[in-house]
PDB file of C-alpha atoms in Angstrom:
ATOM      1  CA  UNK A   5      81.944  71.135  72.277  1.00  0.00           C
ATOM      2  CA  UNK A   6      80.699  74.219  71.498  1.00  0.00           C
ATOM      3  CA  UNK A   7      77.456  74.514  69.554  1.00  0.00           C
ATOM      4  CA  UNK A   8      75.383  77.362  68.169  1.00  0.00           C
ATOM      5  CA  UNK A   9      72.098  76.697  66.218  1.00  0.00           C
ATOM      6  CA  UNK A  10      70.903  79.700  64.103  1.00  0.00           C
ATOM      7  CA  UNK A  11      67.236  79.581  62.425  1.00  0.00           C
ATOM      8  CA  UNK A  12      67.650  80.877  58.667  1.00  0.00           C
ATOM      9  CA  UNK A  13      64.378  79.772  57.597  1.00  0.00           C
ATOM     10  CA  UNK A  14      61.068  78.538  58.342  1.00  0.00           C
ATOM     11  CA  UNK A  15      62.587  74.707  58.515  1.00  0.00           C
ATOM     12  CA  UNK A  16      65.935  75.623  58.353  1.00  0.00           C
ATOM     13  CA  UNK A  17      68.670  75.649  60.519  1.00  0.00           C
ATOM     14  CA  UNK A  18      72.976  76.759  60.440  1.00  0.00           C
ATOM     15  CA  UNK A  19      74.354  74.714  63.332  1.00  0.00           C
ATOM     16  CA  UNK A  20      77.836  76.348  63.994  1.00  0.00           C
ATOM     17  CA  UNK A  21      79.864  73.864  65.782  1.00  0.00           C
ATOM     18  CA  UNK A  22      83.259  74.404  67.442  1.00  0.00           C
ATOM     19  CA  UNK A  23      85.278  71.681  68.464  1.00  0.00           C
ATOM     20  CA  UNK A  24      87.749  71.928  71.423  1.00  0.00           C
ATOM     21  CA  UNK A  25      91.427  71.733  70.658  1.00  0.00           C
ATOM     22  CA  UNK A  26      92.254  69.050  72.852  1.00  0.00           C
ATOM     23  CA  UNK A  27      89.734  66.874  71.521  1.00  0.00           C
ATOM     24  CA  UNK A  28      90.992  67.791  67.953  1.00  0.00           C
ATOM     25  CA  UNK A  29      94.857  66.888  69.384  1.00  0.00           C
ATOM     26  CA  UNK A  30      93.462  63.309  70.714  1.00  0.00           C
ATOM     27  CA  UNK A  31      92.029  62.963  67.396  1.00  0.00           C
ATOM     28  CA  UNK A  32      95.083  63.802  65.260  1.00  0.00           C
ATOM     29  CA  UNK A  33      97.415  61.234  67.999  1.00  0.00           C
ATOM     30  CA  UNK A  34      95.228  58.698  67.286  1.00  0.00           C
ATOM     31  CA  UNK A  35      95.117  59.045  63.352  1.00  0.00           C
ATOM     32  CA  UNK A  36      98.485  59.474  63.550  1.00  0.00           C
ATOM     33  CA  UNK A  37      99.355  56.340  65.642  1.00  0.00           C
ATOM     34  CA  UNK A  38      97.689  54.475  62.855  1.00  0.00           C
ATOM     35  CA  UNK A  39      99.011  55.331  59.845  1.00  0.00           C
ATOM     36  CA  UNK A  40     102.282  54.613  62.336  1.00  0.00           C
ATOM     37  CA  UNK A  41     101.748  50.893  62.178  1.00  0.00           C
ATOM     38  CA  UNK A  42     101.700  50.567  58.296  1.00  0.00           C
ATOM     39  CA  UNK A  43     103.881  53.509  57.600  1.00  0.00           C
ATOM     40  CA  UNK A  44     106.840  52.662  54.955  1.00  0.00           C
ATOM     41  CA  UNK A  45     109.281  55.027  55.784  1.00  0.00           C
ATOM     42  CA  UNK A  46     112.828  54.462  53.848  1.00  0.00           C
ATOM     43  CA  UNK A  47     115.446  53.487  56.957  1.00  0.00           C
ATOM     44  CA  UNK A  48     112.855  52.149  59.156  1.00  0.00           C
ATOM     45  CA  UNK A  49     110.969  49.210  59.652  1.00  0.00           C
ATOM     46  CA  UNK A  50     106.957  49.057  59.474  1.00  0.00           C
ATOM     47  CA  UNK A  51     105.715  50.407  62.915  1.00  0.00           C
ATOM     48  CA  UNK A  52     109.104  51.684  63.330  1.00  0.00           C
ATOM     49  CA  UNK A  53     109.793  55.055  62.442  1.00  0.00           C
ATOM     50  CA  UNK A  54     108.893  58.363  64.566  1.00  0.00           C
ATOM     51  CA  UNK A  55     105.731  59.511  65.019  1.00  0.00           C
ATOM     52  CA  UNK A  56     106.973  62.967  63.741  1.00  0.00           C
ATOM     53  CA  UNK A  57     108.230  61.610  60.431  1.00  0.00           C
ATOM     54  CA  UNK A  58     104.924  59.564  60.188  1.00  0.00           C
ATOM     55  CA  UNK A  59     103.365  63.210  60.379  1.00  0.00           C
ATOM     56  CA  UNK A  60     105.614  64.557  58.399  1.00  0.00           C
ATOM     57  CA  UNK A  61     104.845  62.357  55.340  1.00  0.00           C
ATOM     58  CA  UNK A  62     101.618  61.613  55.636  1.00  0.00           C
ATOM     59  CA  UNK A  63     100.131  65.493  56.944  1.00  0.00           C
ATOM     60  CA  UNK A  64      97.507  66.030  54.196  1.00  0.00           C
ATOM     61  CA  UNK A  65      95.943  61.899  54.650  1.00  0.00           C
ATOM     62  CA  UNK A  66      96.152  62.689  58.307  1.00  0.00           C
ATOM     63  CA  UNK A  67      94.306  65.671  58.352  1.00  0.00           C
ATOM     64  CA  UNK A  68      91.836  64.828  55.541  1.00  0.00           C
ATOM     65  CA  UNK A  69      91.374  61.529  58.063  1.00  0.00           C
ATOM     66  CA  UNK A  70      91.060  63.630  61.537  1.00  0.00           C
ATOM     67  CA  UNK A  71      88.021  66.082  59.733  1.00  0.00           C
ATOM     68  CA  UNK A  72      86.233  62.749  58.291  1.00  0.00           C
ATOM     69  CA  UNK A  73      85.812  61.927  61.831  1.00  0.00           C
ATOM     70  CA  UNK A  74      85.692  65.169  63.789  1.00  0.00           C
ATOM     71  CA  UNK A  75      82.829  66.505  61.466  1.00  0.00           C
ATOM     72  CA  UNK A  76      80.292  63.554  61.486  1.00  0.00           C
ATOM     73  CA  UNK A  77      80.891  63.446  65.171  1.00  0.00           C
ATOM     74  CA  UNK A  78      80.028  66.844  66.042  1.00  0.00           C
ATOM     75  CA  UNK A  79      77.007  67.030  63.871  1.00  0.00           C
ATOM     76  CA  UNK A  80      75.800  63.468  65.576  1.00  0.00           C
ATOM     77  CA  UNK A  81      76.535  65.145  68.985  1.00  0.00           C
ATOM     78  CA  UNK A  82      74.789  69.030  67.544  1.00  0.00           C
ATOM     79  CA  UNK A  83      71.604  67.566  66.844  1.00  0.00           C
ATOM     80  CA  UNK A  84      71.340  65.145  69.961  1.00  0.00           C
ATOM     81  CA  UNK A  85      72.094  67.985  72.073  1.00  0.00           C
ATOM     82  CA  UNK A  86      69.950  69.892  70.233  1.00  0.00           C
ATOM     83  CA  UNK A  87      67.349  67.809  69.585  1.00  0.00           C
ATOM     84  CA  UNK A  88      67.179  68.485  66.389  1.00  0.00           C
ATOM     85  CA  UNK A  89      64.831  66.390  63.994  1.00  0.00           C
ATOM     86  CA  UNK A  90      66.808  66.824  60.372  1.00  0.00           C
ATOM     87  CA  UNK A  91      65.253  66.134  57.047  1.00  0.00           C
ATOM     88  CA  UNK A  92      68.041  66.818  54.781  1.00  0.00           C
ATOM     89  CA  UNK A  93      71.523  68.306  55.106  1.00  0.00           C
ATOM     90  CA  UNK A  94      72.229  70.997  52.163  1.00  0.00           C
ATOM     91  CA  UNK A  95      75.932  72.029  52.885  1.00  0.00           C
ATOM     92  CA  UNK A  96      78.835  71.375  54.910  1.00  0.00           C
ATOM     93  CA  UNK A  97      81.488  74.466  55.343  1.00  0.00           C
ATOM     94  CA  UNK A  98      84.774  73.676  57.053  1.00  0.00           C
ATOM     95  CA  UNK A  99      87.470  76.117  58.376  1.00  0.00           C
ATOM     96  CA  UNK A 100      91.018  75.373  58.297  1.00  0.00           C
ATOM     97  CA  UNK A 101      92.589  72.342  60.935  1.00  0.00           C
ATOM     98  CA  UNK A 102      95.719  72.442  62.761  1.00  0.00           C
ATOM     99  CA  UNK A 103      96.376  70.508  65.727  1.00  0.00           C
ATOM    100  CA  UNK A 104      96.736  72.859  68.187  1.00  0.00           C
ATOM    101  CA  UNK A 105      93.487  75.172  67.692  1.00  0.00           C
ATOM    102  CA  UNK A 106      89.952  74.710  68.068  1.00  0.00           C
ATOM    103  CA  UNK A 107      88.477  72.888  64.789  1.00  0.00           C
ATOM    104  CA  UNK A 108      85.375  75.065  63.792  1.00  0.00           C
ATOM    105  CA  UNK A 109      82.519  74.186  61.022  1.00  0.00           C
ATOM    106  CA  UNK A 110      79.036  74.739  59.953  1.00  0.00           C
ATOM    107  CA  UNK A 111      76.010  72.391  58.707  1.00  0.00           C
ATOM    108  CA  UNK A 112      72.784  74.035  56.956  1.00  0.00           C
ATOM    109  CA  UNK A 113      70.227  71.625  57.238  1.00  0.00           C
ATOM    110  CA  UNK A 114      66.295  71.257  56.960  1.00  0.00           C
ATOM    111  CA  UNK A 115      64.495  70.191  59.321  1.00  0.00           C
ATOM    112  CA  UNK A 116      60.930  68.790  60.059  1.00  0.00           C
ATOM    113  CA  UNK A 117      58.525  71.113  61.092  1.00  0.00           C
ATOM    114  CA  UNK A 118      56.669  72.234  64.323  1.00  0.00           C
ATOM    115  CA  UNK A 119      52.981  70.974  63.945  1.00  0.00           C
ATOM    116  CA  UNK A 120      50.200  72.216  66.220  1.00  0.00           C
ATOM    117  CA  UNK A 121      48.331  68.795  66.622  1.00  0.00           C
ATOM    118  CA  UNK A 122      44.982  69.293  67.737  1.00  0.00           C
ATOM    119  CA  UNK A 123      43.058  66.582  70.055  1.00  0.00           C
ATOM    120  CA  UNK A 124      42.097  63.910  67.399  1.00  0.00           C
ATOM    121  CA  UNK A 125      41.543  61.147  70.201  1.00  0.00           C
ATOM    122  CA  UNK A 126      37.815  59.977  70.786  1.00  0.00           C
ATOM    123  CA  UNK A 127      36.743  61.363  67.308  1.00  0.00           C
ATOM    124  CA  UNK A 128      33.488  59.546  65.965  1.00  0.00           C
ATOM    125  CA  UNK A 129      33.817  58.503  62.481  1.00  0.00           C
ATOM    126  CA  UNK A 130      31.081  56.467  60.377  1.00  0.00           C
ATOM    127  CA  UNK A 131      32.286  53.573  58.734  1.00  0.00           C
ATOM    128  CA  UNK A 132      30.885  53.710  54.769  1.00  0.00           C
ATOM    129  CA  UNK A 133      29.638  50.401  53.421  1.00  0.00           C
ATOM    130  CA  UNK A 134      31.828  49.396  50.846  1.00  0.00           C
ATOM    131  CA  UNK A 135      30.448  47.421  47.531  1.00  0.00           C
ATOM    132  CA  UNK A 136      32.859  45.394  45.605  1.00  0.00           C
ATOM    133  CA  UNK A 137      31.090  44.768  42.103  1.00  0.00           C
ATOM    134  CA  UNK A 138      32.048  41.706  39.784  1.00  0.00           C
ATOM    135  CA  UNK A 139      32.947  44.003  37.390  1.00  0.00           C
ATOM    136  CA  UNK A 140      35.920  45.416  39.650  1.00  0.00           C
ATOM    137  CA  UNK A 141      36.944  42.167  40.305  1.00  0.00           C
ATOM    138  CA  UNK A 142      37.298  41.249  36.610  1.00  0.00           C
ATOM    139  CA  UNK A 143      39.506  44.846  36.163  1.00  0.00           C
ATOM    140  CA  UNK A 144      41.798  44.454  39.140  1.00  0.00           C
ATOM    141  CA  UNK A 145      42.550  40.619  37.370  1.00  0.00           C
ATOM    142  CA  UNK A 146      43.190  41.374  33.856  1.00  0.00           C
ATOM    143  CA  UNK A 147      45.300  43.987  35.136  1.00  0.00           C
ATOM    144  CA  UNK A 148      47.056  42.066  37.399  1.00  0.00           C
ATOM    145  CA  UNK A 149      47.565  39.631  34.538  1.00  0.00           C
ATOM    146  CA  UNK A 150      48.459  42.457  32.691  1.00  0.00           C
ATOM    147  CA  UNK A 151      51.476  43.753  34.744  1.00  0.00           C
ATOM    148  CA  UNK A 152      52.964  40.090  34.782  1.00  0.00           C
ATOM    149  CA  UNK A 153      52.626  38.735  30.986  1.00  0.00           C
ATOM    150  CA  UNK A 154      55.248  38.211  28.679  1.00  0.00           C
ATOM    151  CA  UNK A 155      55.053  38.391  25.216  1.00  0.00           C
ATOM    152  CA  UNK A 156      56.220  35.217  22.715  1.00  0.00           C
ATOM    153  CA  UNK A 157      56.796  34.703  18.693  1.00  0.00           C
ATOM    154  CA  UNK A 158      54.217  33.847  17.118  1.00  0.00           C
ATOM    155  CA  UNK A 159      54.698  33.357  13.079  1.00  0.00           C
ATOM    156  CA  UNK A 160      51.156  31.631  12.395  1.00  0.00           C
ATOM    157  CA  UNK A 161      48.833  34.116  12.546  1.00  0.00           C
ATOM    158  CA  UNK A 162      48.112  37.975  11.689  1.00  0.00           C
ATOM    159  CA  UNK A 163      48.685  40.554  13.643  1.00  0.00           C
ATOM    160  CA  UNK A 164      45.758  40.714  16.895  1.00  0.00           C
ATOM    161  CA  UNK A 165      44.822  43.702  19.157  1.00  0.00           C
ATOM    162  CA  UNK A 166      47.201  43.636  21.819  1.00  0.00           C
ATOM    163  CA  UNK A 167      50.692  42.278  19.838  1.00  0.00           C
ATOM    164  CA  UNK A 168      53.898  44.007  19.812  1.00  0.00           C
ATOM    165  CA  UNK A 169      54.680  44.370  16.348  1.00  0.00           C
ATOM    166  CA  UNK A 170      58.573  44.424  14.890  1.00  0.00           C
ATOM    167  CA  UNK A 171      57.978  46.864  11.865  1.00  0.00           C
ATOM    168  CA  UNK A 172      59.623  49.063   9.477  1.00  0.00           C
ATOM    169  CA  UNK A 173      58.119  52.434   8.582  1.00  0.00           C
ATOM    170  CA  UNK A 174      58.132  55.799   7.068  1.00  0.00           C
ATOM    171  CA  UNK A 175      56.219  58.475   6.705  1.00  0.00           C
ATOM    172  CA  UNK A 176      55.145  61.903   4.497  1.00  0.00           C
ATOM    173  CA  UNK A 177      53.654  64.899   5.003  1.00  0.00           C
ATOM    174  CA  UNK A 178      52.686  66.368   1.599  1.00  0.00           C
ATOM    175  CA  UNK A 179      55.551  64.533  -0.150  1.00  0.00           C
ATOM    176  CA  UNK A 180      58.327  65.701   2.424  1.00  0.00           C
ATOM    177  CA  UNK A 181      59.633  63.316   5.190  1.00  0.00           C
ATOM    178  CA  UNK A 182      58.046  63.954   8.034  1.00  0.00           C
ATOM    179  CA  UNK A 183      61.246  64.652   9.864  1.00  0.00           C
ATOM    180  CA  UNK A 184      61.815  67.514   7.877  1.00  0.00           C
ATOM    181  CA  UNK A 185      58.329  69.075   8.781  1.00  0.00           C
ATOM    182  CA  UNK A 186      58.617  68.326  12.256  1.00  0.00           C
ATOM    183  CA  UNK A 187      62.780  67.861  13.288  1.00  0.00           C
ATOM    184  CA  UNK A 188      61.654  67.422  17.248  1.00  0.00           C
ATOM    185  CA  UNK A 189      59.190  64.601  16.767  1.00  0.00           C
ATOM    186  CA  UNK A 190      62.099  62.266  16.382  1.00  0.00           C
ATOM    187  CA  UNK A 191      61.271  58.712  16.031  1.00  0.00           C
ATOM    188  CA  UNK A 192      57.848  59.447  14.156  1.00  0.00           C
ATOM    189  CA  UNK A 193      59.561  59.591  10.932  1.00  0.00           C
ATOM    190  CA  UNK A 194      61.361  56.836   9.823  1.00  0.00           C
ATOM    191  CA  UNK A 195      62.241  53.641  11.797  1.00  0.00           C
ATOM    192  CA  UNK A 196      64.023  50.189  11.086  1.00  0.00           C
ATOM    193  CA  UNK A 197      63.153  46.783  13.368  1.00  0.00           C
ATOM    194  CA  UNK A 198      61.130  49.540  15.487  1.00  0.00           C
ATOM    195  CA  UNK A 199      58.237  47.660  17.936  1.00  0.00           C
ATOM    196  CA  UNK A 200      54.615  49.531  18.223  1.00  0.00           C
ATOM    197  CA  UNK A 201      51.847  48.226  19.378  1.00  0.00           C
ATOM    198  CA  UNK A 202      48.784  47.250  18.364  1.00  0.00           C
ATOM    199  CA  UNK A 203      46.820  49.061  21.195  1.00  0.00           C
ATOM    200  CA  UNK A 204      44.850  52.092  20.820  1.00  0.00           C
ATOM    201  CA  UNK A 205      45.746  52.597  24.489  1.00  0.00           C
ATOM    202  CA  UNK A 206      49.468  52.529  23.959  1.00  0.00           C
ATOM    203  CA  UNK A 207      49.692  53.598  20.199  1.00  0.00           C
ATOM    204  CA  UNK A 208      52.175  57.028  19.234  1.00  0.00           C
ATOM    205  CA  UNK A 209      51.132  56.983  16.057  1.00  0.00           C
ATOM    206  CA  UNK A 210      47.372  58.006  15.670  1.00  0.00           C
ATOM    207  CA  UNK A 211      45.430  55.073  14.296  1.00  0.00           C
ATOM    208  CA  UNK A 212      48.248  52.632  13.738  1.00  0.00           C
ATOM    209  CA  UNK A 213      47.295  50.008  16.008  1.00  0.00           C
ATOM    210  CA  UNK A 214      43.993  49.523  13.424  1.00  0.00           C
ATOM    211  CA  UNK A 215      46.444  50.167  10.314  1.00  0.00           C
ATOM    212  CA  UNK A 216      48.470  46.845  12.107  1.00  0.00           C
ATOM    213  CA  UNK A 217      45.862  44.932  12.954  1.00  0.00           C
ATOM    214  CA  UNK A 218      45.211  41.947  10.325  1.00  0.00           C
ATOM    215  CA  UNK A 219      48.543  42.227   9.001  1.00  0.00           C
ATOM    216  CA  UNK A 220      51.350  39.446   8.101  1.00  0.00           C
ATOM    217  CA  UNK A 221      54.766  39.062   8.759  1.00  0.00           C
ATOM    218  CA  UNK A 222      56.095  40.419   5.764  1.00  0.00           C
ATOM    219  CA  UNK A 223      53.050  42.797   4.572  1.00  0.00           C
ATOM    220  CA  UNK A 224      53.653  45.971   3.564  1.00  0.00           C
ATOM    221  CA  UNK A 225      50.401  48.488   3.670  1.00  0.00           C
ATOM    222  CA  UNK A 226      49.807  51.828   3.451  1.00  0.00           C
ATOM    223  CA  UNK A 227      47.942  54.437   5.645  1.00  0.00           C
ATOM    224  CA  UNK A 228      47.192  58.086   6.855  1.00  0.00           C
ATOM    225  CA  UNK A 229      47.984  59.308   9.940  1.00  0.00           C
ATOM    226  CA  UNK A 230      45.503  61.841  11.421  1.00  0.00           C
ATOM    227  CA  UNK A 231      47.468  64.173  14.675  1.00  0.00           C
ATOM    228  CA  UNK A 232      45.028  66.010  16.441  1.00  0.00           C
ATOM    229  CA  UNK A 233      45.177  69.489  17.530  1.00  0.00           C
ATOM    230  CA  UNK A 234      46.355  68.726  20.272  1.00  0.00           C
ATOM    231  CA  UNK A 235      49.223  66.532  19.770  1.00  0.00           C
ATOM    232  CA  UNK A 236      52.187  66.955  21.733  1.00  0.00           C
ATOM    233  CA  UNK A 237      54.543  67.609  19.018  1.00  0.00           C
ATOM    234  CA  UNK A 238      53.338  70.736  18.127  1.00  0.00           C
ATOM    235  CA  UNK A 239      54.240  70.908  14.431  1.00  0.00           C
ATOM    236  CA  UNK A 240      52.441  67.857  13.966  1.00  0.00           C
ATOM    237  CA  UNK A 241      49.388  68.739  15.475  1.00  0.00           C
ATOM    238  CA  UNK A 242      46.699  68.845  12.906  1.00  0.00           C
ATOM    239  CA  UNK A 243      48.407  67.203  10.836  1.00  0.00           C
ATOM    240  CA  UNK A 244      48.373  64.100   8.635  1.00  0.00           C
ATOM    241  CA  UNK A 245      50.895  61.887   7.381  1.00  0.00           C
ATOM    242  CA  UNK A 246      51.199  58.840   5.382  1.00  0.00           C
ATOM    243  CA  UNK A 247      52.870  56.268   6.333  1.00  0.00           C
ATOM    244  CA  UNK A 248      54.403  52.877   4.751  1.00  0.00           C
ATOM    245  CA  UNK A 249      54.534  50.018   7.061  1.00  0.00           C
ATOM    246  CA  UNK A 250      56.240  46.672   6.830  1.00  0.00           C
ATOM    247  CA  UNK A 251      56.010  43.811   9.175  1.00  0.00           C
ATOM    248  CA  UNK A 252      58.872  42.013  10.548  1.00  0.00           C
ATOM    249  CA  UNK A 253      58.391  39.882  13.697  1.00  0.00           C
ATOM    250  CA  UNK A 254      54.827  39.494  15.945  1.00  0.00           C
ATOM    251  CA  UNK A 255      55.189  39.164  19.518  1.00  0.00           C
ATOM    252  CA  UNK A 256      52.129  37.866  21.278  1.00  0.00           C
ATOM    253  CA  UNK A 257      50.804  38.469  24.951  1.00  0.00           C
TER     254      UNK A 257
END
């Protein structure tokens, strides 16, 4: 097999591979032979019928089969030869096939690249004393408690810091719908059986986690939303809207 590796980039590499004809022959008896054993050929039994008719009717699967293999193959064989160390392969061109010719394609690929390493061994490092504080300890648990809770119904009790809340809302912005002000900040407008939550830390809507907080399933209140300047929907930055609120369902941590 012939094989040609061209550098087209710092890390990059065109491996032109040409495979020989008589390999590409073997290949297309063998694929051939195979589809003979199954081949349904009108007149002829399965396994039975002439290799040339098997070809015949079945050229384009038997080709299509013969490059599956012949590609993969040669690139395997390229970069062993080459000793090539690939990170990712970014096309595949193929020429033509025929069975009595040379079989010819090219892989661009990526590879990893050449690092100068100096001498590292017998370096003297100082090992730092390291201080764990109760404090850290308390963080790293509630946060691990954090990551695996699940939150539950509750129906006797108001809404507490930390609850997802089921609510209905709506909001203003000097008597138009906020949608209308701001048509990108979809969402922020209007909502029905929406969940927020009563977090400051995880709260969209500035100062609704305090506007929740306190509330009953049921209860309906009223408040203004201040957007800073720099909110991420721009054409609600600076802004404030007010916003009706009615709670549905409280899910507790």
């Amino acid at each position: 097999m012939n094989i040609q590796v061209e550098s087209v980039g710092p890390c990059r590499r065109l491996l032109n591979i040409e495979v020989p004809a008589d390999a590409v022959a073997a290949e297309y008896t063998e694929v051939a032979s195979a589809y003979g054993k199954f081949a349904k050929i009108p007149g002829f039994r399965p396994g039975k019928a002439p290799e040339k008719l098997v070809r015949k009717k079945f050229q384009k699967e038997i080709r299509q089969e013969v490059k599956e293999r012949l590609v993969p193959r040669g690139y395997q064989q390229a970069i062993k030869d080459k000793n090539i160390k690939t990170v990712t392969i970014l096309d595949v061109k193929e020429d033509d096939l025929a069975e009595d010719k040379p079989f010819t394609f090219s892989v661009t690929l990526d590879v990893a690249p050449d690092v100068d390493v100096p001498e590292y061994r017998g370096l003297k490092i100082k090992a730092e004393p390291v201080e764990v504080k109760d404090a850290e300890i308390d963080d790293a648990v509630t946060n691990l408690r954090d990551r695996q809770a699940s939150y539950e119904d509750v129906k006797d009790r108001p809404v507490e810091t930390g609850d997802m809340v089921e609510v209905d809302y709506e909001a203003v912005i000097d008597g138009e719908p906020l949608e209308a002000v701001a048509p990108d900040a979809k969402g922020l407008g209007k909502a029905e059986g929406g969940w927020l939550m009563a977090d400051k830390d995880h709260a969209y809507i500035p100062g609704v986690d305090e506007a929740l907080t306190g509330m009953s399933i049921g209860e309906t209140k009223s408040f203004d939303a201040v957007f800073p300047a720099d909110y991420p929907a721009k054409d609600l930055a600076g802004k404030t809207a007010a916003y009706t609120l009615t709670v549905k369902s409280i899910r507790g941590k």
